[in-house]
Short mmCIF file of N, CA and C in Angstrom, two decimals:
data_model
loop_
_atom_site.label_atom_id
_atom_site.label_comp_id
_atom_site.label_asym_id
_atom_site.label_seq_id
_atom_site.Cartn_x
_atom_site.Cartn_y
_atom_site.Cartn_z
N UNK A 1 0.83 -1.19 0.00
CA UNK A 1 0.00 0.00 0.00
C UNK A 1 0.87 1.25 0.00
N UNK A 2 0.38 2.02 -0.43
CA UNK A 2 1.29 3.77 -0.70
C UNK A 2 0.80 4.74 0.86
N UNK A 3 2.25 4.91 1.16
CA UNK A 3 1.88 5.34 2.22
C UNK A 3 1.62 7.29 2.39
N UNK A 4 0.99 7.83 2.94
CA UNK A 4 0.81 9.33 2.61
C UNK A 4 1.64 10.02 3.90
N UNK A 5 2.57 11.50 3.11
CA UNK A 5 3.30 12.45 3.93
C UNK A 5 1.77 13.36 4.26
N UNK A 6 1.51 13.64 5.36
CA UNK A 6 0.86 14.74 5.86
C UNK A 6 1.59 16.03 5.93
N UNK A 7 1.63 17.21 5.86
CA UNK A 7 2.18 18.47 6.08
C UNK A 7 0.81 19.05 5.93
N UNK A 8 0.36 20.25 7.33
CA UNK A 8 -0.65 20.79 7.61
C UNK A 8 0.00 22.27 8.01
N UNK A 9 -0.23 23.32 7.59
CA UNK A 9 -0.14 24.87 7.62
C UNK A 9 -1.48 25.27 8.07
N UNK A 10 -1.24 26.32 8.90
CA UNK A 10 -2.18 27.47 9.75
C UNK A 10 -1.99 28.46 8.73
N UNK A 11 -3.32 29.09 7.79
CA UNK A 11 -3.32 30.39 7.02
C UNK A 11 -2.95 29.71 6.32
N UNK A 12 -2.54 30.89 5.19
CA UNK A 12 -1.46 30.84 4.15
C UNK A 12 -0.38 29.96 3.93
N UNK A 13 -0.49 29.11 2.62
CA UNK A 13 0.90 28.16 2.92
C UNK A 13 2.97 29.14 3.04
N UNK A 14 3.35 28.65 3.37
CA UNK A 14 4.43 29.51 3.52
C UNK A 14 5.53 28.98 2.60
N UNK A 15 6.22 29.69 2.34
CA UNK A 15 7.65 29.37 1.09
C UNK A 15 8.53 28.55 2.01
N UNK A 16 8.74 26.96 1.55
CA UNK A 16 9.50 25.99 1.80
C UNK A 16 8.51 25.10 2.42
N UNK A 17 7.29 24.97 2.54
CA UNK A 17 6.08 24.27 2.82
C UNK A 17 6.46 22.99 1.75
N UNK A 18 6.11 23.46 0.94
CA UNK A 18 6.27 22.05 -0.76
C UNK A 18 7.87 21.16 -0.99
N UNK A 19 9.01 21.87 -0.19
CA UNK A 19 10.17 21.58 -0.19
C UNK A 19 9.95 20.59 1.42
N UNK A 20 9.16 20.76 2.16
CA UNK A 20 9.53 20.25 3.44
C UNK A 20 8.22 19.13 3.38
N UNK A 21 7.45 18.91 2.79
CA UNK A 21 6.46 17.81 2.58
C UNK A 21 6.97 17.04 1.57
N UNK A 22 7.50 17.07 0.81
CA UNK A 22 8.64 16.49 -0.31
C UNK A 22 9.43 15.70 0.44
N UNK A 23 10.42 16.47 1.15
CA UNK A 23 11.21 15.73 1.86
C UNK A 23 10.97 14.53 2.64
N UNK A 24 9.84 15.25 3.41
CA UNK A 24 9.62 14.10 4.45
C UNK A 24 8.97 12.84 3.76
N UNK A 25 8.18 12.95 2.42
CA UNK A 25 8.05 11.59 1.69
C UNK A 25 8.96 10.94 1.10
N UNK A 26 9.89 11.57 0.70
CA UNK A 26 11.19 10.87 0.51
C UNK A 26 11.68 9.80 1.48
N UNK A 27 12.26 10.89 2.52
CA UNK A 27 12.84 9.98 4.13
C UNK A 27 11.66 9.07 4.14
N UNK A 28 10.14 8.69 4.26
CA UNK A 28 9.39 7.51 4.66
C UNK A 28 9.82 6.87 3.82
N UNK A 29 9.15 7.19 1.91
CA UNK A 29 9.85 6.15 1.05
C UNK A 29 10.88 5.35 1.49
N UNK A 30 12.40 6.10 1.76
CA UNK A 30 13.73 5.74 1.74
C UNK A 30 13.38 4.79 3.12
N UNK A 31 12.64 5.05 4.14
CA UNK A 31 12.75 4.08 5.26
C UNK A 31 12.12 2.90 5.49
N UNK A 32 10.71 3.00 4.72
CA UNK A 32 9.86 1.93 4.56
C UNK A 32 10.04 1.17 2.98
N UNK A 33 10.76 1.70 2.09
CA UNK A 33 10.78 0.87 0.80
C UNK A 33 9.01 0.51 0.21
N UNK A 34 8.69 1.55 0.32
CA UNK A 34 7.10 1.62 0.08
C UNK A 34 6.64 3.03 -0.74
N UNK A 35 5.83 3.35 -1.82
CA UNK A 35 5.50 4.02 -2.35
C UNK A 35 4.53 4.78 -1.40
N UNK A 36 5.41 6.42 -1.85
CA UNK A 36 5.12 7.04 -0.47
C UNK A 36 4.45 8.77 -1.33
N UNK A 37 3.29 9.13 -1.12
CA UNK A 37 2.86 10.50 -1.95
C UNK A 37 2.84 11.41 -0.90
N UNK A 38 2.94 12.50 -1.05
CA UNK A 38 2.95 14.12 -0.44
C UNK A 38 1.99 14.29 -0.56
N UNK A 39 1.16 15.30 1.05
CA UNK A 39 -0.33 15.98 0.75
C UNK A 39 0.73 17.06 1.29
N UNK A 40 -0.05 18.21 0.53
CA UNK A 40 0.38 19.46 1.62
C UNK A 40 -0.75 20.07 1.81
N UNK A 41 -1.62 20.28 3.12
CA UNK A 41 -2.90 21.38 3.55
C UNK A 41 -2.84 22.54 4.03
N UNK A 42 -3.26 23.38 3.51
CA UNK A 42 -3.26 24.62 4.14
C UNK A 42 -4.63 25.13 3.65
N UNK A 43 -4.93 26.79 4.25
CA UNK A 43 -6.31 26.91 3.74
C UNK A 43 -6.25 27.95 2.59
N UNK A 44 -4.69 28.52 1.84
CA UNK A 44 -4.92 28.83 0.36
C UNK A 44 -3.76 28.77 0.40
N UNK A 45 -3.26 28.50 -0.51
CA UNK A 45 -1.47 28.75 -1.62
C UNK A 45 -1.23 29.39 -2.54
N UNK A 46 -0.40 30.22 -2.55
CA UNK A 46 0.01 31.08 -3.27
C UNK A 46 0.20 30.35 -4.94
N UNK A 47 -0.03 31.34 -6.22
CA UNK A 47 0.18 30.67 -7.42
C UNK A 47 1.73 30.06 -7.22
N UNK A 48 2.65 30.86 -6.92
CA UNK A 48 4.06 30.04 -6.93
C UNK A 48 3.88 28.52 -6.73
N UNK A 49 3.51 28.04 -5.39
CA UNK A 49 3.09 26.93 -5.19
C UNK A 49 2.32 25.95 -6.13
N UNK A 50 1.10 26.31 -6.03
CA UNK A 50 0.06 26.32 -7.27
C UNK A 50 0.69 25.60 -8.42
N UNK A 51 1.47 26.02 -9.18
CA UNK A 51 2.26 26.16 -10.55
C UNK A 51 2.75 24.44 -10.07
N UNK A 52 4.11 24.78 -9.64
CA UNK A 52 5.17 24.10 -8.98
C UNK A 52 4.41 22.63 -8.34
N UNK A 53 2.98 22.56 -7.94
CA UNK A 53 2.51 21.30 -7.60
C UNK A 53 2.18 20.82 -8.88
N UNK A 54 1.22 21.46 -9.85
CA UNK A 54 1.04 20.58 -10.98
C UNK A 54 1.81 20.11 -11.57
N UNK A 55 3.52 20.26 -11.48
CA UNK A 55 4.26 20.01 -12.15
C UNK A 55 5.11 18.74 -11.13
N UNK A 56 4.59 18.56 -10.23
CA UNK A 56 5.31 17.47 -9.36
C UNK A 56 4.60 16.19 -9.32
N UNK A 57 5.07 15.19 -9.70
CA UNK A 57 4.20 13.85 -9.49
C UNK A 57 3.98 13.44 -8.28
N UNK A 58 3.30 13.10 -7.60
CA UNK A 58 3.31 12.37 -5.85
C UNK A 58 3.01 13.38 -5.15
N UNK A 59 2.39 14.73 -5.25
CA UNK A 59 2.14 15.88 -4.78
C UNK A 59 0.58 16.44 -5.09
N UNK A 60 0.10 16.70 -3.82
CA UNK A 60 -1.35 17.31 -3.64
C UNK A 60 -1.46 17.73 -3.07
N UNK A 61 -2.41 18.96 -3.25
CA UNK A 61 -2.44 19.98 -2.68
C UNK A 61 -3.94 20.24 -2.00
N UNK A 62 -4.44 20.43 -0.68
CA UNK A 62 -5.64 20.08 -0.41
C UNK A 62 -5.69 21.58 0.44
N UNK A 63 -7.16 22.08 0.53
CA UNK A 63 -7.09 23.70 1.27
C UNK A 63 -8.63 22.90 2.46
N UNK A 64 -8.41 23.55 3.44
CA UNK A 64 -9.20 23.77 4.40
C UNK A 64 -10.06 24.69 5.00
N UNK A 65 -11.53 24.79 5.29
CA UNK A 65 -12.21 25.75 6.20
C UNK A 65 -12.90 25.91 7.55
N UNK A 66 -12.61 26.74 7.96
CA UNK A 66 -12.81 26.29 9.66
C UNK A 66 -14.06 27.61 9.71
N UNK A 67 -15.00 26.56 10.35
CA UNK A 67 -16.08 27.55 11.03
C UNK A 67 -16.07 27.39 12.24
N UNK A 68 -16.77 28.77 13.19
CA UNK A 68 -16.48 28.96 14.26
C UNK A 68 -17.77 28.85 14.78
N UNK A 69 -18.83 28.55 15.62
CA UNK A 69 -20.44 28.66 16.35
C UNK A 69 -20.16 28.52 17.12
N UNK A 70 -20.51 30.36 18.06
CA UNK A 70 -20.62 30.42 19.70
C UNK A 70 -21.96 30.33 20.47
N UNK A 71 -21.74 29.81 21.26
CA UNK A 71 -23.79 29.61 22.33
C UNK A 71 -23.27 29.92 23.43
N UNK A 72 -24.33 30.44 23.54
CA UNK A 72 -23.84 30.88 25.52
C UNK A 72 -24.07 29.31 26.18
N UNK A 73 -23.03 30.08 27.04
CA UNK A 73 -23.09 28.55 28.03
C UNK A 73 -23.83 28.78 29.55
N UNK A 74 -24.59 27.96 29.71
CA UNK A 74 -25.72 28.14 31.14
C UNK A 74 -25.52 26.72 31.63
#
């Protein structure tokens, strides 16, 4: 089975985000000898990014939204 790199960002993804979820599927690959793909999440990415994922095989790019509902508490 192919095993998946998680990498999760707060906001905006940040420059070296796609370099550091890369990596770390590499090192699993290289440790488990198992076909290993990159997610990277954040809740938007810049086009730089953007670009640079479609052009990477084993790389996805997934965005997130967080809602907030307050109730009083009694």
């Amino acid at each position: 089975k192919t095993l998946v790199a998680l990498e999760l960002k707060a906001g905006t993804c940040p420059q070296g985000a796609l370099e550091q979820v890369l990596g770390y599927a590499e090192d699993l690959q290289q440790e488990t000898g198992r076909p290993t793909e990159a997610v990277l999440i954040a809740a938007d990415f810049p086009e730089r990014i953007r670009v640079a994922a479609r052009r990477t095989k084993g790389l996805r790019l997934m965005t997130y939204k967080l809602q907030l509902a307050f109730e009083p508490f009694e």
